[in-house]
mmCIF file of C-alpha atoms in Angstrom:
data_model
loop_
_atom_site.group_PDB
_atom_site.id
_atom_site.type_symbol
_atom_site.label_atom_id
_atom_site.label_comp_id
_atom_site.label_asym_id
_atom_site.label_seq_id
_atom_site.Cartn_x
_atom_site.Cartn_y
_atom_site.Cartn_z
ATOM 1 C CA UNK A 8 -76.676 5.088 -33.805
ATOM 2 C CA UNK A 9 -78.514 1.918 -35.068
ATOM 3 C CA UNK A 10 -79.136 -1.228 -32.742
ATOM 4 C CA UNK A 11 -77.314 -3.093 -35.390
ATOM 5 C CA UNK A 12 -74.164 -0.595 -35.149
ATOM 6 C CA UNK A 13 -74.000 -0.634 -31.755
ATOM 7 C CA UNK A 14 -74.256 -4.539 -31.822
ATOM 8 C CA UNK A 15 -71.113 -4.191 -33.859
ATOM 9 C CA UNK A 16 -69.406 -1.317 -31.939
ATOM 10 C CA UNK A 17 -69.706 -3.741 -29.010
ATOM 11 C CA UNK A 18 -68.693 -7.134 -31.002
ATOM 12 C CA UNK A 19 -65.292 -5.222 -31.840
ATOM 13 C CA UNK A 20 -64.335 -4.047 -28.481
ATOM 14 C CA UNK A 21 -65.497 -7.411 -26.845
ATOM 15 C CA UNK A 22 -63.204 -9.071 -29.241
ATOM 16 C CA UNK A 23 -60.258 -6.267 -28.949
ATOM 17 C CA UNK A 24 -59.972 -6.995 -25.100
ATOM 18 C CA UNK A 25 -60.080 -10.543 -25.516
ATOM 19 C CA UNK A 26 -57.640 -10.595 -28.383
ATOM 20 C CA UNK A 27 -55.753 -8.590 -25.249
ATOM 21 C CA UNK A 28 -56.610 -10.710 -22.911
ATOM 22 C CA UNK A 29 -56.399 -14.385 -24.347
ATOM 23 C CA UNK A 30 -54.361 -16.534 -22.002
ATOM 24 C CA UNK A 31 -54.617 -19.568 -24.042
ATOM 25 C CA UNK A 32 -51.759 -18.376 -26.481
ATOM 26 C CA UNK A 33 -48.795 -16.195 -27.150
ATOM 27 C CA UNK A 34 -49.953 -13.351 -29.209
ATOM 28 C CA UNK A 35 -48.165 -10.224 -30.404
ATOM 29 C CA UNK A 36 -50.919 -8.157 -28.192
ATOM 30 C CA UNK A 37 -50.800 -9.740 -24.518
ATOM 31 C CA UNK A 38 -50.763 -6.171 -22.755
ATOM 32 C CA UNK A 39 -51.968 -3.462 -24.642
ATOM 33 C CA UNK A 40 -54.546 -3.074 -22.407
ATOM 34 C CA UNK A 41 -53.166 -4.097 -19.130
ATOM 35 C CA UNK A 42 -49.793 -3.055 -19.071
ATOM 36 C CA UNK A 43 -49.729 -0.399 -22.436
ATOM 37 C CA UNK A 44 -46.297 1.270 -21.391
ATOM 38 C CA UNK A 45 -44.270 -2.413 -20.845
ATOM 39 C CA UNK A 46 -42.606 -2.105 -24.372
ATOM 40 C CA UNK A 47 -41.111 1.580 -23.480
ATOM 41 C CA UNK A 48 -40.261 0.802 -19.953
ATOM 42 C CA UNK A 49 -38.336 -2.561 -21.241
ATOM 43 C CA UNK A 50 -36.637 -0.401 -24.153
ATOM 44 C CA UNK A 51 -35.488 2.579 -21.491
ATOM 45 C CA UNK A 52 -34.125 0.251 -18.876
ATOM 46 C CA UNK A 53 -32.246 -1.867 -21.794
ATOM 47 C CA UNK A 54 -31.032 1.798 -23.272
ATOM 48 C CA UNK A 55 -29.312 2.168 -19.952
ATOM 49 C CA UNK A 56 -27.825 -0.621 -19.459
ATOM 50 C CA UNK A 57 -26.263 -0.923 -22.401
ATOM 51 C CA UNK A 58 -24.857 2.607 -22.612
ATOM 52 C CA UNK A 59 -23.445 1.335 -19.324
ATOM 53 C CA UNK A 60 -22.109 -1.976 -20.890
ATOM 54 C CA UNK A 61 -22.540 -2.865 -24.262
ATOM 55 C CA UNK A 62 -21.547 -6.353 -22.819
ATOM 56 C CA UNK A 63 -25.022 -6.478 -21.398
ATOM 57 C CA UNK A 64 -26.596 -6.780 -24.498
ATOM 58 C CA UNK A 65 -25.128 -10.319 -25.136
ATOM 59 C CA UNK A 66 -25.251 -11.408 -21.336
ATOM 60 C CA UNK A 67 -29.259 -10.614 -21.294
ATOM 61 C CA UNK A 68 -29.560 -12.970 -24.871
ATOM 62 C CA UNK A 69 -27.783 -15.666 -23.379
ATOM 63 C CA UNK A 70 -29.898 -15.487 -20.276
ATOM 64 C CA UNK A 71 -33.398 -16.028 -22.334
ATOM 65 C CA UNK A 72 -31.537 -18.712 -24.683
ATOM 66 C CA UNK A 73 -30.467 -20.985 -21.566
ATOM 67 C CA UNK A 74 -34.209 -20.209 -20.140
ATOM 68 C CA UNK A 75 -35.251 -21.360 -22.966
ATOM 69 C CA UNK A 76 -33.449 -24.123 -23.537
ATOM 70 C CA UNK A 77 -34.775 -25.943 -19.719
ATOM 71 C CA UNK A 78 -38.438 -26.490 -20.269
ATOM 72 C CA UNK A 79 -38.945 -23.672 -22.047
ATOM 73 C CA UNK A 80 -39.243 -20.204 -21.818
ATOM 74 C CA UNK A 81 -40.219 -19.785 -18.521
ATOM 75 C CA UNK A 82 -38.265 -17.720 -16.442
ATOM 76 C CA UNK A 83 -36.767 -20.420 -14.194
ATOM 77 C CA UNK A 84 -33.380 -19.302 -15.127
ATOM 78 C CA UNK A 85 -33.915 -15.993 -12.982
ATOM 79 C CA UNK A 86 -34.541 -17.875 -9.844
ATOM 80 C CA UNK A 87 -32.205 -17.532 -6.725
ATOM 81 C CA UNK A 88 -31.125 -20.452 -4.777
ATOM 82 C CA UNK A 89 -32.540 -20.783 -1.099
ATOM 83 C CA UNK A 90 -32.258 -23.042 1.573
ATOM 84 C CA UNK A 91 -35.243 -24.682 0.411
ATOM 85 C CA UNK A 92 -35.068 -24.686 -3.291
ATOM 86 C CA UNK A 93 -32.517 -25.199 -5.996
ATOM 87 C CA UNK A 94 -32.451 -23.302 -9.104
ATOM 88 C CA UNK A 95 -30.272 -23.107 -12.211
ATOM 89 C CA UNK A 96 -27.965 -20.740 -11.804
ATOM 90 C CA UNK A 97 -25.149 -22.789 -10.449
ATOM 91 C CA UNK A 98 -25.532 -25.266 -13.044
ATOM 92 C CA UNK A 99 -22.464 -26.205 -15.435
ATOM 93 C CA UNK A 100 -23.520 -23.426 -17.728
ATOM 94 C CA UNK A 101 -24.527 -20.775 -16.023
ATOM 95 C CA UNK A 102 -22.194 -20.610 -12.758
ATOM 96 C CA UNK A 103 -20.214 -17.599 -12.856
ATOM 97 C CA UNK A 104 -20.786 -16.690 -16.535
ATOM 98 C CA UNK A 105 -24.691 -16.139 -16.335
ATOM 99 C CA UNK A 106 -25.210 -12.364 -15.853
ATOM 100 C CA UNK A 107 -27.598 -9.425 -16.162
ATOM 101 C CA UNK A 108 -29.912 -10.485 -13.465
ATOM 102 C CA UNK A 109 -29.292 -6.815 -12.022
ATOM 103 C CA UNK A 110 -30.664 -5.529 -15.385
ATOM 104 C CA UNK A 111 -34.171 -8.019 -15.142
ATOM 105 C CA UNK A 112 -34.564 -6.826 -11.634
ATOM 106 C CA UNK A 113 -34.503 -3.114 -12.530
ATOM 107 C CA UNK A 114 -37.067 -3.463 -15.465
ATOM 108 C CA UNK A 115 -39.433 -5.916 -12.652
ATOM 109 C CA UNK A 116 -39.232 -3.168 -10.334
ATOM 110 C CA UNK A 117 -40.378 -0.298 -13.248
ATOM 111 C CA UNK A 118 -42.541 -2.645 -14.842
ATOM 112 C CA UNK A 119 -44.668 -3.163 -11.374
ATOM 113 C CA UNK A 120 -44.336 0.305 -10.887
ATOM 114 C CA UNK A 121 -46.761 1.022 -13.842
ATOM 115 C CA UNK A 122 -48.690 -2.739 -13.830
ATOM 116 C CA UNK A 123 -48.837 -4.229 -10.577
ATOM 117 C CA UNK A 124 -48.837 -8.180 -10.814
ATOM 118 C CA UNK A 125 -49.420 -8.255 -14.429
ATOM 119 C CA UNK A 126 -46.041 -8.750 -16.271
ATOM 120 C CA UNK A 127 -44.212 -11.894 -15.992
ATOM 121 C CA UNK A 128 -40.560 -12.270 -15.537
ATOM 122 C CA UNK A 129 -40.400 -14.333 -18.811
ATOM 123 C CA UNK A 130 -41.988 -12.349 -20.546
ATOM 124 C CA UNK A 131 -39.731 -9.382 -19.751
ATOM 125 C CA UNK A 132 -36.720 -11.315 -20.480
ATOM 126 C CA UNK A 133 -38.065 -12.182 -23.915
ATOM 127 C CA UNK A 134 -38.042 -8.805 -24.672
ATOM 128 C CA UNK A 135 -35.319 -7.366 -23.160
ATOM 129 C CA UNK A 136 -33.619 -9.955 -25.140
ATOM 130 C CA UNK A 137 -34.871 -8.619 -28.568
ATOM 131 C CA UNK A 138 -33.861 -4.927 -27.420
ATOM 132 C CA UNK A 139 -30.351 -5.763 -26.931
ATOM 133 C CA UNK A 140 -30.177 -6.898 -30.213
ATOM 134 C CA UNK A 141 -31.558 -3.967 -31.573
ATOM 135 C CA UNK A 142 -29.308 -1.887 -29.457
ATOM 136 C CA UNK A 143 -26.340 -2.983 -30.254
ATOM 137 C CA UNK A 144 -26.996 -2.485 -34.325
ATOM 138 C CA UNK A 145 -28.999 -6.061 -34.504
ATOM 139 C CA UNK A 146 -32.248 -6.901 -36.406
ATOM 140 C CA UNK A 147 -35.490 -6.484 -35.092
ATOM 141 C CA UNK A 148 -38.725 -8.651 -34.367
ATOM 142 C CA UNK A 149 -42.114 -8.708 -32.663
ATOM 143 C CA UNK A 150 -42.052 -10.766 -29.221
ATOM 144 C CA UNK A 151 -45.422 -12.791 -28.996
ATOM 145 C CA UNK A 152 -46.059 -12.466 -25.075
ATOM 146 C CA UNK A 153 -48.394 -14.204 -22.360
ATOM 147 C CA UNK A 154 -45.751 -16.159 -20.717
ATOM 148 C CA UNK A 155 -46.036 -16.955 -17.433
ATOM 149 C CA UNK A 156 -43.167 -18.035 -14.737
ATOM 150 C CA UNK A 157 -42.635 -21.227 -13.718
ATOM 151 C CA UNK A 158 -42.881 -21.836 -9.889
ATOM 152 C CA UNK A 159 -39.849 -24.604 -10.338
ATOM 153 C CA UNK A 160 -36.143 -24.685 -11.753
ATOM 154 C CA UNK A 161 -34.443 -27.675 -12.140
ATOM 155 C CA UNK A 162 -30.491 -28.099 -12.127
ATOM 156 C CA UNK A 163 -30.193 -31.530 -13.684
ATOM 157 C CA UNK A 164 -31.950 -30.029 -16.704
ATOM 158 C CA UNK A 165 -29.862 -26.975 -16.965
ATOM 159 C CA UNK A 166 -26.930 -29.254 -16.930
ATOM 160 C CA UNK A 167 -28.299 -31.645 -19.224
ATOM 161 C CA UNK A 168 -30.414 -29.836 -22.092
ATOM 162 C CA UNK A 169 -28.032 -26.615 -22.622
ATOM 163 C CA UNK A 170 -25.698 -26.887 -25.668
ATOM 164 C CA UNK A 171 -22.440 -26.871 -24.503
ATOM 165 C CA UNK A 172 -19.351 -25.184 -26.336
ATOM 166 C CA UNK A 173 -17.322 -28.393 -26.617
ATOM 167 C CA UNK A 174 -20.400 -30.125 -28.919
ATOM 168 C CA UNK A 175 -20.458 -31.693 -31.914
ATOM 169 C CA UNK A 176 -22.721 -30.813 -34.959
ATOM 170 C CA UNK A 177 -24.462 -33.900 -34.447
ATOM 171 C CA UNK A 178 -25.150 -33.314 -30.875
ATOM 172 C CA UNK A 179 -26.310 -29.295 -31.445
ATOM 173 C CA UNK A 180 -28.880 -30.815 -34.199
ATOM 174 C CA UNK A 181 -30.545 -33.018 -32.155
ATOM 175 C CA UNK A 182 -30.417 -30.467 -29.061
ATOM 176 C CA UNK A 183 -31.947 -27.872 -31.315
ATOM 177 C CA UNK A 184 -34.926 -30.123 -32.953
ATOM 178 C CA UNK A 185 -35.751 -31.780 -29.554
ATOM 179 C CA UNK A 186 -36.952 -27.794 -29.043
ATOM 180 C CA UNK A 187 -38.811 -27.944 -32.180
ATOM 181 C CA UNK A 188 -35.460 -25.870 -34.375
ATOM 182 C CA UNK A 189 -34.235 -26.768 -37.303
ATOM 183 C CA UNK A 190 -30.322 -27.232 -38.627
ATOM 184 C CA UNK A 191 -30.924 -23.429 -40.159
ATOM 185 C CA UNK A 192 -32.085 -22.087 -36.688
ATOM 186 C CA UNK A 193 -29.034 -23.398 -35.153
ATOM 187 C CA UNK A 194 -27.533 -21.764 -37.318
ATOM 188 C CA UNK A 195 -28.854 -18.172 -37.465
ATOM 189 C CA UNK A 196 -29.077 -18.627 -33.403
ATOM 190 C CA UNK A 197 -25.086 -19.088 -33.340
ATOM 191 C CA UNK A 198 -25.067 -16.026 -35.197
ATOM 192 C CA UNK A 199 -25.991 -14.230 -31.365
ATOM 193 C CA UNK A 200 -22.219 -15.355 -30.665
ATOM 194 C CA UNK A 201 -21.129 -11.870 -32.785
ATOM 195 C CA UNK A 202 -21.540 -10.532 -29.742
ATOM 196 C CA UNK A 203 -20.285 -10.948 -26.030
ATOM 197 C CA UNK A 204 -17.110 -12.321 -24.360
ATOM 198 C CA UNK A 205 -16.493 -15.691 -23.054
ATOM 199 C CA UNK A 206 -13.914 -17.705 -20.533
ATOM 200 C CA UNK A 207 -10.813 -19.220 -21.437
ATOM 201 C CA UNK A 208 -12.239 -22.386 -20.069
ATOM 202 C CA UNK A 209 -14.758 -22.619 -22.275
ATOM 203 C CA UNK A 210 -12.833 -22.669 -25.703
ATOM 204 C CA UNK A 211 -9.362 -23.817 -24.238
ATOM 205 C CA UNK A 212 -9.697 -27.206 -25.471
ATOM 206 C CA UNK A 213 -10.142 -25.776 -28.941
ATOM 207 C CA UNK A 214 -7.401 -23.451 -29.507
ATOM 208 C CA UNK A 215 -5.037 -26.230 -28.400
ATOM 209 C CA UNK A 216 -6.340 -28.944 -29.262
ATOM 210 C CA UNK A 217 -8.615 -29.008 -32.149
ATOM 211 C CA UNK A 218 -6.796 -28.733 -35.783
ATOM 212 C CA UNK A 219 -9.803 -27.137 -37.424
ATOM 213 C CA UNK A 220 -8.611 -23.498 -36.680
ATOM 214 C CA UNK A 221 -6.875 -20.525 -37.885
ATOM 215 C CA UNK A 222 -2.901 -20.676 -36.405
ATOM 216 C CA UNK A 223 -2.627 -16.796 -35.816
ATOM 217 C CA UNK A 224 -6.504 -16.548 -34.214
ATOM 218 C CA UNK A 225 -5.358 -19.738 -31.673
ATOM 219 C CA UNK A 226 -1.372 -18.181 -31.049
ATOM 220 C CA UNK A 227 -3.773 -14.402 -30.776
ATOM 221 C CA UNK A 228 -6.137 -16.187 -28.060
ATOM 222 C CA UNK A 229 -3.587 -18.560 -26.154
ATOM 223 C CA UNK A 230 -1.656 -15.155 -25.055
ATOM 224 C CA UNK A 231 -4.537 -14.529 -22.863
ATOM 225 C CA UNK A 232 -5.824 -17.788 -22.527
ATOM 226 C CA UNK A 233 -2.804 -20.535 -21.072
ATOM 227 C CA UNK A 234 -2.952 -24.172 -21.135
ATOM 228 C CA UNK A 235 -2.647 -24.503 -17.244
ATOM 229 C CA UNK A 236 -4.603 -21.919 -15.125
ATOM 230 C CA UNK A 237 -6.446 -18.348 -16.313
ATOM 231 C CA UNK A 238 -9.541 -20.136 -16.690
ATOM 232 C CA UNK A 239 -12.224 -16.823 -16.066
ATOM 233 C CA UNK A 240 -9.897 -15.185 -18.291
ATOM 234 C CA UNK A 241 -12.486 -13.273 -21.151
ATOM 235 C CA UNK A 242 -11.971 -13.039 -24.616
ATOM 236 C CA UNK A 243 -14.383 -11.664 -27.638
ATOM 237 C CA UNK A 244 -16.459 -14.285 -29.211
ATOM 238 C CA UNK A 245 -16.159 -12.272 -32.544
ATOM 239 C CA UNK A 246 -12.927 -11.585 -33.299
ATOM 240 C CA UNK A 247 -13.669 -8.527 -35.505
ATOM 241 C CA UNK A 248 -16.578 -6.756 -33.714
ATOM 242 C CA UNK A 249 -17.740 -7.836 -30.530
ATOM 243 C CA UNK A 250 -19.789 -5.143 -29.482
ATOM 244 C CA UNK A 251 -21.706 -4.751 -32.559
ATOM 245 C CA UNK A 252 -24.542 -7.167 -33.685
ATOM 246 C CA UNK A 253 -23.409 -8.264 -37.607
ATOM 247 C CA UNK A 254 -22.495 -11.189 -39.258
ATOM 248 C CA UNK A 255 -19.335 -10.970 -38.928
ATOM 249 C CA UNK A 256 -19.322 -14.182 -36.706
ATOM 250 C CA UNK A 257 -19.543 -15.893 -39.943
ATOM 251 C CA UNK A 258 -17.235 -14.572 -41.908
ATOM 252 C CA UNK A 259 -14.711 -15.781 -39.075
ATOM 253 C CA UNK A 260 -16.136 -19.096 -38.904
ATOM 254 C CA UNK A 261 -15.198 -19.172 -42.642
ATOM 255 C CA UNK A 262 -11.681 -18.200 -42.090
ATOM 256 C CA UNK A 263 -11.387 -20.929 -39.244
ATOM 257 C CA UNK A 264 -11.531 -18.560 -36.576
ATOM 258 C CA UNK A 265 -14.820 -19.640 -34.582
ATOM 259 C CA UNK A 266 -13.873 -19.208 -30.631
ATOM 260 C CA UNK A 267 -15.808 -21.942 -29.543
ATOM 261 C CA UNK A 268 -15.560 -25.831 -30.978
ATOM 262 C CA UNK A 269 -19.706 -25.624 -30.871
ATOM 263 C CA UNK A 270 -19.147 -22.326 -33.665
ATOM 264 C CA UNK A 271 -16.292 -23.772 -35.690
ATOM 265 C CA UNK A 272 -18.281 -27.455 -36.073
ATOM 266 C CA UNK A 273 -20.702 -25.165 -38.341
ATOM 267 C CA UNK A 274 -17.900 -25.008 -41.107
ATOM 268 C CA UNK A 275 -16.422 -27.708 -41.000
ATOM 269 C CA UNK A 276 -17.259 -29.676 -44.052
ATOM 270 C CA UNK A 277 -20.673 -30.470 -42.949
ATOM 271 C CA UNK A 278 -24.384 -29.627 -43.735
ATOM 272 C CA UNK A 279 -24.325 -26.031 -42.507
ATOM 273 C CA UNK A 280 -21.014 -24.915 -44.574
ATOM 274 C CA UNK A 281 -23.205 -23.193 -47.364
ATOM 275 C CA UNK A 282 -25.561 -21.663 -44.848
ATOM 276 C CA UNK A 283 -22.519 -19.979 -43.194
ATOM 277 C CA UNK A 284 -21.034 -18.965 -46.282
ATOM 278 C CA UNK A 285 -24.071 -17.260 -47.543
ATOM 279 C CA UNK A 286 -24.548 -15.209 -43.760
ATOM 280 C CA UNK A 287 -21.101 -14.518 -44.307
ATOM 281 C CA UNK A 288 -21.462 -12.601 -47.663
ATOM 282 C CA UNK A 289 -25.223 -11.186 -46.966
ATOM 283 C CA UNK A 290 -25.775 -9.480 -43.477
ATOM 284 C CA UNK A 291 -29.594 -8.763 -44.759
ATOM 285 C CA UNK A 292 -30.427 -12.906 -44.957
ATOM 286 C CA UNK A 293 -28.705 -13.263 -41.667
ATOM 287 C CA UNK A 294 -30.598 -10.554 -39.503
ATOM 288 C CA UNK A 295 -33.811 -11.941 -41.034
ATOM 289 C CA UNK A 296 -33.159 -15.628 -40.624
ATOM 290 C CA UNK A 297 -32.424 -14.710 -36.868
ATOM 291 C CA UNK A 298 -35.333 -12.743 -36.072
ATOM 292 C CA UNK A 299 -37.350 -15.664 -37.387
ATOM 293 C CA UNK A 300 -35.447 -17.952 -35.521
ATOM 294 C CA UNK A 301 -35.886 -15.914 -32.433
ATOM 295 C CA UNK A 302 -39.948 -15.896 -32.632
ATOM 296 C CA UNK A 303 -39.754 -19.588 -32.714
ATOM 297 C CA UNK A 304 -37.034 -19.844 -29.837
ATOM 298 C CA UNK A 305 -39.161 -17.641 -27.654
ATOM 299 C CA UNK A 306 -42.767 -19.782 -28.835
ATOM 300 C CA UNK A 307 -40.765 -23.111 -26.364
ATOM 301 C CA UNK A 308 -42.903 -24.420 -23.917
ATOM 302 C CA UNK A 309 -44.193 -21.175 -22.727
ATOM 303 C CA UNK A 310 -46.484 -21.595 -19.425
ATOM 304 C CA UNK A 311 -50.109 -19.866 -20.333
ATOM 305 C CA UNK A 312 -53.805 -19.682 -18.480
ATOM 306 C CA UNK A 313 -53.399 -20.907 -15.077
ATOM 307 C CA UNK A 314 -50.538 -22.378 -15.348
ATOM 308 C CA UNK A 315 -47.563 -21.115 -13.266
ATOM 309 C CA UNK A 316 -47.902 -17.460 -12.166
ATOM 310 C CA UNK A 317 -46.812 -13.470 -12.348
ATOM 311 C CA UNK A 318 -43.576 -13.054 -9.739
ATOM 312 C CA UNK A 319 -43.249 -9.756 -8.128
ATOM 313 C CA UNK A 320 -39.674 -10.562 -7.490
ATOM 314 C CA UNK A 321 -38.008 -12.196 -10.161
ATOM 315 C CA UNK A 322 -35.639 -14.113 -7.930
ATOM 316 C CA UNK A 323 -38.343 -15.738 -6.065
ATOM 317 C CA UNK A 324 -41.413 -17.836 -6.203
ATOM 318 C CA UNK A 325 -44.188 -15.971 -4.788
#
């Protein structure tokens, strides 16, 4: 071999493991030298779960959306309260309706198995996020990793920063561009409401309250769902099919039969209504539209470098 080939031979594998490497970015590459099998592992544990509970699927996406939403995606959401710290899991959003913790844990502990110290908890959140998706019939997308996990929570921002279901359009705009999303990524994002279930309290003001909503879907929801009482009471989010990822969230946010006031305020006469109507009729522009959106979601304030660090519990600082 020539001095000039192996000049080049070594050029390309000194830039392969730093293209692995890099800790200045998210890239698409983070682990494939460190931590090859993470992809699989997160895939198996998800395949599990959700032949266990296709609910899962939904809970796990809601988990990396309210990370997300709290100074970015960062893992705080996973951390346990102690008598020394406070975290965001009893905040307004998340107490006693934020699940799948179990689920993280069990991917941590298979992850560290096969990478020691090397994964962060953010990171496999992020994907375990995509593969419920996928799982439950959904589109699919490459998760740019690196994340690191933040050594703080905070409460007052969980409370404050989350989109709530009683919002506005107005309000769910500015929420979503203060994170750097546009009107159409709000959009596409509701679209994850096709799947799940949610609490009487949180849509109880709109099936009796708001006039913007299909008669039969609110008389169909108040039997399980009274005005006084049965708050933790669960209902579908989609109507139609709750277990499988689609768009047919839209087509019953066109027929005035959006569970939540936050879903129904996209079709209302406002600047999303031909958005919704075209998800509605084309599954194909909605599944890509929400894997886009989902990159950029998962790109918020990520910690990188030396910032923050690699739990080996996910429920605790190190």
């Amino acid at each position: 071999m020539s001095s000039f080939t192996k000049l080049c031979v070594t050029l390309f594998i000194l830039v392969s493991l730093l293209a692995c490497s890099t800790n200045a970015h998210l890239t698409t590459n983070f682990y494939c030298q460190t931590c090859p099998s993470l992809e699989t592992i997160v895939r198996n544990e998800m395949t599990k779960a959700i032949n266990n509970e296709a609910r899962i699927g939904a809970s796990i996406l809601r988990l990396f959306f309210h990370d997300c939403f709290v100074n970015g995606c960062d893992g705080s959401i996973l951390l346990d309260d102690t008598a020394t710290f406070t975290g965001e899991k009893n905040a307004g959003p998340n107490k006693n309706s934020a699940r799948g913790f179990e689920v993280i844990d069990a991917i941590k502990t298979k992850v560290e198995a096969a990478c020691s110290a090397t994964v962060s908890c953010a990171d496999i959140l992020a994907l375990a996020a995509r593969d419920g998706v996928v799982l439950l019939g959904g589109p699919t997308w490459t998760v740019p990793v690196g994340r690191r996990d933040a050594r703080t929570a905070s409460q007052s921002d969980a409370n404050n920063l989350i989109p709530r279901p009683s919002s506005d359009l107005v309000t769910l705009i500015k929420q979503f561009k203060d994170n750097g999303l546009t009107p159409n990524d709000l959009t596409a994002l509701s679209g994850a409401h096709t799947i799940g279930l949610a609490h009487c309290s949180t849509f109880k003001d709109h099936i009796y309250n708001d006039t913007n909503i299909d008669t039969n879907f609110a008389t169909l929801r108040k039997k399980t769902c009274p005005i006084s009482g049965g708050d933790t009471n669960l209902a579908p989010i989609d109507v139609l099919t709750p277990n499988n990822f689609d768009n047919n969230y839209y087509k019953n946010l066109v027929g005035n039969k959006g569970l939540f006031h936050s879903d129904q305020v996209l079709f209302n006469k406002g600047s999303q209504d031909n958005l919704v109507r075209a998800y509605s009729t084309n599954g194909a522009k909605f599944s890509s539209d929400f894997a886009l959106a989902m990159v950029k979601l998962s790109q918020i304030g990520p910690l990188t470098g030396t910032n923050g660090e690699i739990r080996k519990n996910c429920r605790l600082v190190n």
